[in-house]
Coordinates of C-alpha atoms and ligand atoms in Angstrom, one line a residue:
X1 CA 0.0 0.0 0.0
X2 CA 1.4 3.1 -1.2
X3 CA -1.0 5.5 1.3
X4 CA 0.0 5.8 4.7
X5 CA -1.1 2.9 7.3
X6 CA -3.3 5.5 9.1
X7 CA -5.4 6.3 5.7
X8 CA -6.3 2.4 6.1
X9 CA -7.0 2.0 9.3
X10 CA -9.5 5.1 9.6
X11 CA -10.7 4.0 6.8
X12 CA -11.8 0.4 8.6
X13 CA -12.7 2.1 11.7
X14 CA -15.2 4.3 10.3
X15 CA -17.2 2.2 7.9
X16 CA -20.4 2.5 9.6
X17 CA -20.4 6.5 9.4
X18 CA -19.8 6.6 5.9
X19 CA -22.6 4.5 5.4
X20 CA -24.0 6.4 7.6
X21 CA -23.4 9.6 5.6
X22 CA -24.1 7.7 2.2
X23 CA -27.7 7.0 3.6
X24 CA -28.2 10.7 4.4
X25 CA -27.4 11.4 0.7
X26 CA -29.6 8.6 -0.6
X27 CA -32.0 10.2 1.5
X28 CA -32.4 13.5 -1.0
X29 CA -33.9 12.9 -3.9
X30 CA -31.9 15.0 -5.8
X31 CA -33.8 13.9 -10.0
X32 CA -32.7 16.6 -11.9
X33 CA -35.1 15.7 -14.8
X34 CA -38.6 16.1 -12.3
X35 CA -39.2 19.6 -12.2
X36 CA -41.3 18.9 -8.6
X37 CA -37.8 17.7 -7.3
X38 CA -35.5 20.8 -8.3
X39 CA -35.5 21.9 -4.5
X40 CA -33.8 18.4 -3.9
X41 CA -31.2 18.8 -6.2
X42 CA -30.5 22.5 -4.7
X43 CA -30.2 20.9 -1.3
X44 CA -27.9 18.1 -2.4
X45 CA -25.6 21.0 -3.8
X46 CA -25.7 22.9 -0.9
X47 CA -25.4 19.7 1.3
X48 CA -22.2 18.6 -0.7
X49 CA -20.4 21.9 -0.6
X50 CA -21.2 22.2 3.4
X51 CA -19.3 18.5 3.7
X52 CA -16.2 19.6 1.4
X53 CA -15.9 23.0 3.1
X54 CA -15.8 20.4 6.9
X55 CA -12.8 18.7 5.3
X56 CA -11.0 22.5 4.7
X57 CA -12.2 22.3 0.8
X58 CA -12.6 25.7 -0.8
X59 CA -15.5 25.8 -3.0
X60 CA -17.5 27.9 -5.0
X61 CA -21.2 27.8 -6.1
X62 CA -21.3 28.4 -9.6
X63 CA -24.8 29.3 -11.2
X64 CA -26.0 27.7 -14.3
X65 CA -28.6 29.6 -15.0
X66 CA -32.6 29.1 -15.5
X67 CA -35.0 26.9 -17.6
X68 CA -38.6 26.9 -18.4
X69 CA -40.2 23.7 -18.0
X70 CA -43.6 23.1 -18.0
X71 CA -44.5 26.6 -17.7
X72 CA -42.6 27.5 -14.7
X73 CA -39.2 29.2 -14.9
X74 CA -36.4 27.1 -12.6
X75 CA -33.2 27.7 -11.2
X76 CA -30.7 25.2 -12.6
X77 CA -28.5 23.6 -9.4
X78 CA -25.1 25.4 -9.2
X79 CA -21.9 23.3 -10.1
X80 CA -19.7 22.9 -7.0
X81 CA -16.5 24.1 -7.7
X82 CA -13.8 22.8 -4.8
X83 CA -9.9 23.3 -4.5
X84 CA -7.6 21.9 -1.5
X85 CA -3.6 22.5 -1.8
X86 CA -1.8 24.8 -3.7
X87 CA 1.7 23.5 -3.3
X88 CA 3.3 23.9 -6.8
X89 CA 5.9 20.5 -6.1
X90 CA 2.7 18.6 -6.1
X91 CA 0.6 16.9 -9.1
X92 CA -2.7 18.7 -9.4
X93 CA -6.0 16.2 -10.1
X94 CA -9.1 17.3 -10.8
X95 CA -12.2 15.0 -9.8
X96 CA -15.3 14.9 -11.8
X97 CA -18.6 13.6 -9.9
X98 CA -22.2 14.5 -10.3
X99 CA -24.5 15.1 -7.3
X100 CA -28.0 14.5 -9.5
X101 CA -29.8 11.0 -9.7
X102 CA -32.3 9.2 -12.4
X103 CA -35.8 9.0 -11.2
X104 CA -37.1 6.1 -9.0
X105 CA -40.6 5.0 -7.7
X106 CA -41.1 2.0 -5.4
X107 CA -44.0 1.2 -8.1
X108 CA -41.1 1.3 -10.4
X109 CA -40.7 -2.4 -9.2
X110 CA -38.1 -1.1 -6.2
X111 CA -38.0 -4.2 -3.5
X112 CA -37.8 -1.4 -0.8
X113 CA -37.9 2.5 -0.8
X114 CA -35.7 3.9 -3.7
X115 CA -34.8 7.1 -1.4
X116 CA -34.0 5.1 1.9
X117 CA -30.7 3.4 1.7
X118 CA -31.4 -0.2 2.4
X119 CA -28.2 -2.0 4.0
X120 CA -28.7 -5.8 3.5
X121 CA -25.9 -7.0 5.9
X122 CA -25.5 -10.6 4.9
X123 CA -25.1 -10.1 1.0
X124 CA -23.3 -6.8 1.8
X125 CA -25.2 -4.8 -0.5
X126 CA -26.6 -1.3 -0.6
X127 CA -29.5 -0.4 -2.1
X128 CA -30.8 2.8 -3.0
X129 CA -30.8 5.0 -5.6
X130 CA -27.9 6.9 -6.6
X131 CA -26.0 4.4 -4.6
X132 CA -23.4 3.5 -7.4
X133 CA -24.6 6.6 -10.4
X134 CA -23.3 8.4 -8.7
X135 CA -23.7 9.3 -5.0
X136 CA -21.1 6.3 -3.6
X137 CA -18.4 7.2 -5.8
X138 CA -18.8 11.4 -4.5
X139 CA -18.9 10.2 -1.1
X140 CA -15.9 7.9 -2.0
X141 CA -14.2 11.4 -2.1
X142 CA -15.3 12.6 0.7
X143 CA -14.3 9.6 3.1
X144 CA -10.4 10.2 1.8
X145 CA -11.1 13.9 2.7
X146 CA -12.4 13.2 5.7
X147 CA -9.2 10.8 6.6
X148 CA -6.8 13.1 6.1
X149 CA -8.5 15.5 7.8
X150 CA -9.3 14.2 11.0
X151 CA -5.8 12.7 10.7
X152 CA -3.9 15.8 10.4
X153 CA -2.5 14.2 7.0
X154 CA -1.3 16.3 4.3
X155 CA -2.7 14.9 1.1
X156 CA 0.0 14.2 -1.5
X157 CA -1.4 15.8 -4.2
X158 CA -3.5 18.9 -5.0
X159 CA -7.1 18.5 -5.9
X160 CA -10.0 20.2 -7.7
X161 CA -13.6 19.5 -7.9
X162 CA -15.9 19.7 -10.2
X163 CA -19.4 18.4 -9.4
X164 CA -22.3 18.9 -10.9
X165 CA -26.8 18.3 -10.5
X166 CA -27.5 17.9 -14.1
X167 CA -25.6 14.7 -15.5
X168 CA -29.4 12.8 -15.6
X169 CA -30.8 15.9 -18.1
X170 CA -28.0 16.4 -20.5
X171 CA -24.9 18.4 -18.3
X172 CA -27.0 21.5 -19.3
X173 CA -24.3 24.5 -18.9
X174 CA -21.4 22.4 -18.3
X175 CA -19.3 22.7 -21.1
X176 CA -19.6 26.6 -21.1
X177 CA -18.6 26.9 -17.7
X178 CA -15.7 24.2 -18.3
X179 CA -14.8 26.4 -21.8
X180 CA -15.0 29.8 -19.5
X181 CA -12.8 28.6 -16.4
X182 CA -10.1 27.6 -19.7
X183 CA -10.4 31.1 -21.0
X184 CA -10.1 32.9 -17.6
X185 CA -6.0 31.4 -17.9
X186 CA -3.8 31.6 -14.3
X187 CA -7.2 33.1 -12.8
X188 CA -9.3 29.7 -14.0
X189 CA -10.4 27.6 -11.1
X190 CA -8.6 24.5 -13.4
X191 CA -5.2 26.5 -14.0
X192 CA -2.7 23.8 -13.2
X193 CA -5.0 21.1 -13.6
X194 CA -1.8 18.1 -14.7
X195 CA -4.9 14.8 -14.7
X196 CA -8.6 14.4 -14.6
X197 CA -9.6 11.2 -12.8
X198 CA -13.9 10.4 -13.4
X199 CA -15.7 8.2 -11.2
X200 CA -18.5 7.6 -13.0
X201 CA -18.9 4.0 -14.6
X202 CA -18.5 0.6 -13.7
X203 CA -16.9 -2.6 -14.2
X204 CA -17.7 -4.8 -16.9
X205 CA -18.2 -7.8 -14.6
X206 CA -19.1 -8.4 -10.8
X207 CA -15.5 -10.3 -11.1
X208 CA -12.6 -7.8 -12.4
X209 CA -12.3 -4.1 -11.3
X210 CA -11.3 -2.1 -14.7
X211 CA -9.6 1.5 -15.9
X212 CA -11.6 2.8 -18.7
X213 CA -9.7 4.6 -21.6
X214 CA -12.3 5.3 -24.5
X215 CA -16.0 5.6 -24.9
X216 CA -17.7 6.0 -28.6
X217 CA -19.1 8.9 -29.8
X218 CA -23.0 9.6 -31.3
X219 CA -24.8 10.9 -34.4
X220 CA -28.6 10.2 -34.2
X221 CA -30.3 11.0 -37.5
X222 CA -34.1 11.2 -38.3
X223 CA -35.8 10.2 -41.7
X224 CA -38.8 11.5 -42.8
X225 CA -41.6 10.1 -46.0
X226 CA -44.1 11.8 -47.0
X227 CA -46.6 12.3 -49.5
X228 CA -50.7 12.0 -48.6
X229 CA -52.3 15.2 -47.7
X230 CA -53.3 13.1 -44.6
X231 CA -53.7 9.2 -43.5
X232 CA -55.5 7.4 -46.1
X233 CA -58.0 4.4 -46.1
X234 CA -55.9 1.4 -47.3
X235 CA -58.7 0.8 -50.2
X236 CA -56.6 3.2 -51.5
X237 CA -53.6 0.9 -51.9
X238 CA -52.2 -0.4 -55.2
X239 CA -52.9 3.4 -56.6
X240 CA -50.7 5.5 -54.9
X241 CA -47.0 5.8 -53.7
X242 CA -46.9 5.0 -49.9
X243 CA -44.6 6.7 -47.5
X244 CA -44.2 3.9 -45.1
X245 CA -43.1 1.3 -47.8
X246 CA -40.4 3.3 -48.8
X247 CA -39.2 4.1 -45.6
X248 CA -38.9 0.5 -44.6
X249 CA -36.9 0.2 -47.9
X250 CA -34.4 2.8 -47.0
X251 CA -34.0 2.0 -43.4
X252 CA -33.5 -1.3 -44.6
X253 CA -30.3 -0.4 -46.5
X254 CA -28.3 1.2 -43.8
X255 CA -27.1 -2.0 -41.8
X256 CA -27.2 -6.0 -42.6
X257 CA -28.3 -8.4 -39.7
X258 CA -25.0 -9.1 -39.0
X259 CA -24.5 -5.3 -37.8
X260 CA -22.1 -4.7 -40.6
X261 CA -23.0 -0.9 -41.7
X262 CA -23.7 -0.4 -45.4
X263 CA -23.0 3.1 -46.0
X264 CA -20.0 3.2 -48.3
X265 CA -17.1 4.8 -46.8
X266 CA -18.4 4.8 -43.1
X267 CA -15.1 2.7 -42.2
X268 CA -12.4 4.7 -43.6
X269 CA -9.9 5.5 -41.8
X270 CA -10.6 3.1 -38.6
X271 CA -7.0 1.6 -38.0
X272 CA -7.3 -2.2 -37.0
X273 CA -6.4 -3.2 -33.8
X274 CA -2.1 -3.2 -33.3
X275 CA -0.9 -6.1 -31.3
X276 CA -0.7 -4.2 -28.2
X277 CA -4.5 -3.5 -28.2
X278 CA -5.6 -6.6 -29.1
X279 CA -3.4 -7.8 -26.3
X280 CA -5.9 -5.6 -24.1
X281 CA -8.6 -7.6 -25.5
X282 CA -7.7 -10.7 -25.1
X283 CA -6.9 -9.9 -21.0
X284 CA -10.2 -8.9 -20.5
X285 CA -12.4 -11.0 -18.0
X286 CA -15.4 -11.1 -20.4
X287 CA -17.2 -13.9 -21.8
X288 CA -19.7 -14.3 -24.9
X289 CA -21.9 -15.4 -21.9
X290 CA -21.6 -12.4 -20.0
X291 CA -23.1 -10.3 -22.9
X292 CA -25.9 -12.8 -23.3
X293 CA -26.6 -12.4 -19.7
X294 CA -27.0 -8.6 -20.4
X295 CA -28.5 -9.1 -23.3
X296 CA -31.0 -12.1 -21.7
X297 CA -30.6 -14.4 -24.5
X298 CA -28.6 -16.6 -26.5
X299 CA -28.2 -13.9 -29.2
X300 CA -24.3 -12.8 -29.6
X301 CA -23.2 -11.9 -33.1
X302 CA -20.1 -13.9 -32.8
X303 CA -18.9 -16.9 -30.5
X304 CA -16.0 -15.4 -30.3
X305 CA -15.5 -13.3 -27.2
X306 CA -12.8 -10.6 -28.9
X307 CA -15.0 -9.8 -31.7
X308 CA -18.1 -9.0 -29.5
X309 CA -15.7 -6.8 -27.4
X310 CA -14.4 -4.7 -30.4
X311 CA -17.6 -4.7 -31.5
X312 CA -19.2 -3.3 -28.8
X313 CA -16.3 -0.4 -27.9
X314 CA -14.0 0.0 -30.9
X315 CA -16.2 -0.7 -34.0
X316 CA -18.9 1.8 -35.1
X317 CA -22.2 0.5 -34.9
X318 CA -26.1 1.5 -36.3
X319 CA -29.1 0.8 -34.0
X320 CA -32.8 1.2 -35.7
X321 CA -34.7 3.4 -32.8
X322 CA -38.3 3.3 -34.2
X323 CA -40.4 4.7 -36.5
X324 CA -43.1 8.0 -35.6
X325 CA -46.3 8.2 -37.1
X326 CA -46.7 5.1 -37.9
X327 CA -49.9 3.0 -36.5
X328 CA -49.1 0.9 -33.5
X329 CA -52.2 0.1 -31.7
X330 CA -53.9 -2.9 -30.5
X331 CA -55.7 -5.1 -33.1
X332 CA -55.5 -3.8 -36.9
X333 CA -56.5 -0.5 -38.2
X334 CA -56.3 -0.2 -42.0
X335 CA -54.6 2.8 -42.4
X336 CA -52.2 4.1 -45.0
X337 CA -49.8 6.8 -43.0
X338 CA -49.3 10.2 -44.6
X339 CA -45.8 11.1 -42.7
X340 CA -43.2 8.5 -41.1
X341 CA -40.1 9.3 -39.6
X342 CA -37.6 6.8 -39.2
X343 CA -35.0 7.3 -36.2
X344 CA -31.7 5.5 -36.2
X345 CA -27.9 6.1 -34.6
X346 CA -24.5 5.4 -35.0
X347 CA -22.2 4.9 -32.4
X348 CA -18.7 6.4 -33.1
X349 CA -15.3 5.9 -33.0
X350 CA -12.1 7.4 -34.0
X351 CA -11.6 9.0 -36.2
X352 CA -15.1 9.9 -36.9
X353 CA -16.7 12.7 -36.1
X354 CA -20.7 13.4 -36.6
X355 CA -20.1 16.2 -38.9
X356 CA -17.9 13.9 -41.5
X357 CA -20.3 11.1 -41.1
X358 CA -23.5 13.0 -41.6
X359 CA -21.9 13.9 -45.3
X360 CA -21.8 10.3 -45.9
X361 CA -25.3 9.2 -44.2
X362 CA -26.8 11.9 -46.1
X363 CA -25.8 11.6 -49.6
X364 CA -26.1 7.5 -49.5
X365 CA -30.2 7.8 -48.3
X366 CA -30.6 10.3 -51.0
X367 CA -29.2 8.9 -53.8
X368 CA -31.1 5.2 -52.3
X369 CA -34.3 7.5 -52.1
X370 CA -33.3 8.4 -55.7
X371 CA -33.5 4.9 -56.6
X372 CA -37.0 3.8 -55.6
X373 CA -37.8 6.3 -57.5
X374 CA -41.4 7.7 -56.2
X375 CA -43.1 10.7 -56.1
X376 CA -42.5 10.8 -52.4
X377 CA -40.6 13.6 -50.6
X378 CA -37.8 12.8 -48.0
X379 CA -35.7 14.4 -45.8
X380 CA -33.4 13.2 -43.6
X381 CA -31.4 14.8 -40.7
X382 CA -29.0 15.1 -37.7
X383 CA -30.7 15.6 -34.6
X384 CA -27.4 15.9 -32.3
X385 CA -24.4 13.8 -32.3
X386 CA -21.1 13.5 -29.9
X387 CA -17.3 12.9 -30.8
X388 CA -15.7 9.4 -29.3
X389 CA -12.9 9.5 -26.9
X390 CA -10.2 7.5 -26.3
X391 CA -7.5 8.4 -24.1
X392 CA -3.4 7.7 -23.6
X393 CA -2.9 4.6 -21.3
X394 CA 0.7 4.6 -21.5
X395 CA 0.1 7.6 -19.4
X396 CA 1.3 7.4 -15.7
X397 CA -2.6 8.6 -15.0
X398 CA -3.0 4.8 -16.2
X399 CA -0.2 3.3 -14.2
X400 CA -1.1 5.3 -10.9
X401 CA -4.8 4.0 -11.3
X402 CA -3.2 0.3 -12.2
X403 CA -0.9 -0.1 -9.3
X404 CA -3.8 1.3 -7.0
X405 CA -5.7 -1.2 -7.8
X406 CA -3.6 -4.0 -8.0
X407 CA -2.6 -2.9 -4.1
X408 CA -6.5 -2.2 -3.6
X409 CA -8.1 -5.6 -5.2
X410 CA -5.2 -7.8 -5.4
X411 CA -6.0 -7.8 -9.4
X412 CA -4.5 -6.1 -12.6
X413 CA -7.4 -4.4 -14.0
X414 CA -9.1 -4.7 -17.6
X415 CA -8.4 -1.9 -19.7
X416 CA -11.8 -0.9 -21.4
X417 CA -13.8 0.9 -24.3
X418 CA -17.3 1.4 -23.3
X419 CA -20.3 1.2 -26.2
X420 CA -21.4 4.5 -25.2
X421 CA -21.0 8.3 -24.4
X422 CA -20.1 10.1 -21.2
X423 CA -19.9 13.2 -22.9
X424 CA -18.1 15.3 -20.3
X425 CA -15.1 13.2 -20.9
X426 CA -14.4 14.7 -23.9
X427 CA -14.6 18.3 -22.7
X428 CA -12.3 17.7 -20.2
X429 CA -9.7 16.1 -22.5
X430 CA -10.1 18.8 -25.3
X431 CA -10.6 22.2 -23.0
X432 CA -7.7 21.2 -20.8
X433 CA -5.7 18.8 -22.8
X434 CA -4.6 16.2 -20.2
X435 CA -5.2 12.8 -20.3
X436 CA -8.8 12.1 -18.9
X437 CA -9.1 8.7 -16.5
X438 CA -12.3 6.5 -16.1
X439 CA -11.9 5.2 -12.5
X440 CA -15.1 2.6 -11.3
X441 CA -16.3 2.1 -8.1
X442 CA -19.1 -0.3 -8.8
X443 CA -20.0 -3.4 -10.4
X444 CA -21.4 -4.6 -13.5
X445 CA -24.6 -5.5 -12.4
X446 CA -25.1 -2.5 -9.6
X447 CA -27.5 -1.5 -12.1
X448 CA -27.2 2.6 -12.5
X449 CA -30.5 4.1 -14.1
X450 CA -32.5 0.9 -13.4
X451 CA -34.6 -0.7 -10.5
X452 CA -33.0 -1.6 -7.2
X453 CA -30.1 0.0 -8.6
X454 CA -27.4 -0.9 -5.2
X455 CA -23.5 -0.4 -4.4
X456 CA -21.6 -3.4 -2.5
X457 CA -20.5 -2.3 0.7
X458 CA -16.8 -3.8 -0.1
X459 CA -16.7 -1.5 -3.2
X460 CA -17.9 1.2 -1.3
X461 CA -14.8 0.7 1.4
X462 CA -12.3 -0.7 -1.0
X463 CA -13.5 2.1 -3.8
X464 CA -12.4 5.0 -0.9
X465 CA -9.0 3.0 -0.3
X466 CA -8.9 2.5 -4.0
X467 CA -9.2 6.5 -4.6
X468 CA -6.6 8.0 -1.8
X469 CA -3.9 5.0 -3.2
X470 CA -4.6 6.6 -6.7
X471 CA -3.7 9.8 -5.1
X472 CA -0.4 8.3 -3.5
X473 CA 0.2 7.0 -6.5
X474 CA 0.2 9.8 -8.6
X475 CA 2.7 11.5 -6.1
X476 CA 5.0 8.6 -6.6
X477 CA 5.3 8.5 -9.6
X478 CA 5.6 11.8 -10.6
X479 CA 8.0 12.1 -7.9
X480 CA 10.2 9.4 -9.8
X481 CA 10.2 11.1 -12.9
Ligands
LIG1 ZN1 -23.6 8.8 -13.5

């Protein structure tokens, strides 16, 4: 253990009282996409910045600004801004985390109160939500600060904070305010900023803790047919040109059942995997089996586990979404729709970008719409899109997080892609160009976003070691070099 024998032992001692303190912030019900829960998420800001500012944590409220939803006019929840250390020997980090939760009702299908952490002793599991996405992980923070506090330990490193209450509704303001802090220079609150360390995801097992290094990007389009004047009586069929017809056809070209995309070009410039990185692959804990499990059934596009992986992080890939304006009732309804709109996404990876693809996805469903050759009109579009990040592991970021965790878990973790978008990630990479490092706390089947979503108590305890080792290790190894 590269941390101090101290760190450890408060750590042990005082288990119970940061459960203790991860119930009270269960206990808020911080949604940030339920208008009638704004206060929450306003309290959990304020109760956040009141525990950083106990551990000697400077911080700073910063206001977002307002929205109107559903005719009322509300305050977005401030980012909390924190800082601790100025020593300029030291490594600076900066910790991203966000303080705002998915929305949760015991009718959801909750086995107890969503809002009430529920400690189940004897499978040493925590239930609640925002227990793993991403309350634990925040108060993972907190518990180090709170060691080192009470200790009268200097931490090795400097740190920054940057939390924030909207993650659930889109990170509304967040970029700006990242983008603004750049410009500000010496005076920004991330002048100095050498790593950014994200706690954020999981692993992608119940087995194998993992580092995360790249995530794929987005570009979601929408297709629309039409032609009636308005929904026709299928008697009418066999005379006319019908909109939904063709836009089966085209959304039929763009990707075979094998997932293969069919849009020429959409490939270029994807370098295949080196030896090195497919190394990475095959050291992965992850089996065909595991995806089926997530998947719940036997329907893998490969039996081999490798090609699943890549296809899953560093492969692009096109989902069909669903179609609007079409008829979807119960029991049949002769109709002949007047306007469809077909929805469908790729997932990204470098080095594509939405704007390069769209050229590509646009001109291939026009000159397909060309060929079928109706009378129809079409129009097809991109409704928003992300870039896909990958970051540096032979970064010492990467080897501070690896021999953490090897001290931590007793394991060399899996490096990882993920199949989709955290898209802060990137904003921190490009506005302060450092290398960016996905850190888990949580398991692959703590289930973020769903129903009895719950953290393990061991990650919980071992995720706070896990995070002040990172810290010593950073210092170490930045010291050696
Ligand atoms: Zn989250």
């Amino acid at each position: 253990m590269s941390g101090p024998k101290q760190f450890y032992d408060y750590v042990d001692a005082n288990q119970d009282s940061f459960i203790q303190r991860l119930s009270e912030a269960v206990a808020i019900p911080s949604v940030s996409t339920d208008p009638a829960r704004r206060d929450d998420v306003h309290r959990m800001g304020s109760w956040l910045e009141s525990q950083l500012n106990k551990y000697g944590v400077t911080t700073r409220a910063v206001p977002l600004g307002q929205q109107e939803l559903e005719g009322k006019v509300l305050e977005y929840p401030p980012a909390i801004l924190g800082r601790i250390g100025d020593d300029l020997s030291k490594k600076t980090v900066l910790i991203y985390g966000h303080f705002d939760v998915q929305p949760a009702d015991k009718s959801d299908g909750w086995n107890t109160e969503p809002f009430q952490l529920h400690v189940d002793r004897e499978s040493g599991k925590m239930y609640g939500r925002g227990s793993t996405d991403d309350k634990g992980p925040v108060l993972g923070w907190l518990n180090v600060l709170e060691a080192h506090h009470t200790l009268g330990l200097e931490l090795p490193i400097n740190l920054r904070f940057c939390f924030e209450g909207l993650e659930e509704d889109g990170s509304q303001g967040l970029d700006e305010l990242i983008a603004t802090e750049v410009a500000k220079g010496v005076e920004g609150w991330f002048h100095g900023v050498d790593c950014v360390c994200i706690s954020d995801n999981y692993w992608l097992n119940t087995r194998t803790p993992c580092l995360t290094y790249g995530l794929r990007g987005i570009a979601y389009y929408q297709v629309v047919v039409s032609g009636p004047a308005s929904d026709l009586h299928s008697g009418l069929g066999g005379s006319i040109y019908e909109p939904m017809t063709t836009l089966i056809l085209l959304l039929g070209k763009l990707v075979s059942v094998e997932g293969r995309i069919l849009i020429p070009g959409i490939y270029d410039g994807i370098a295949a995997a080196d030896s090195s990185e497919l190394q990475k692959y095959q050291d992965i804990d992850f089996s065909v089996a595991d995806l089926e499990k997530i998947a719940g059934a036997p329907i893998a596009l490969s039996e081999d586990r490798v090609t699943v992986m890549m296809g899953r992080t560093r492969e692009p890939s096109l989902s069909l979404h669903g179609i609007e304006g079409a008829y979807s009732g119960a029991g049949g309804k002769t109709v002949i729709p007047s306007t469809v709109s077909g929805k469908f996404s790729l997932r990204l990876v470098p080095p594509q970008t939405p704007e390069d693809i769209t050229k590509k996805v646009l001109s291939y469903i026009e000159a397909e719409f060309a060929k079928l050759n109706t009378k129809l009109k079409m129009k097809v579009e991109l409704l928003g899109g992300g870039n896909p990040w990958v970051a540096d592991t032979k970064h010492w970021n990467y080897e501070a997080a690896q021999r953490a965790t090897e001290a931590i878990w007793g394991q060399t973790p899996n490096y990882t892609r993920e199949g989709g978008s955290i898209p802060v990630t990137l904003t921190f990479a490009q506005n302060l160009g450092v290398n960016v490092l996905l850190l888990p706390m949580g398991r692959g089947d703590d289930g973020a976003h769903s129903t009895n979503e719950k953290l393990d108590i061991s990650n919980f305890i071992n995720g706070t070691k896990l995070l002040g080792t990172y810290l010593y290790e950073v210092a170490n190894i930045s010291a050696q070099k």
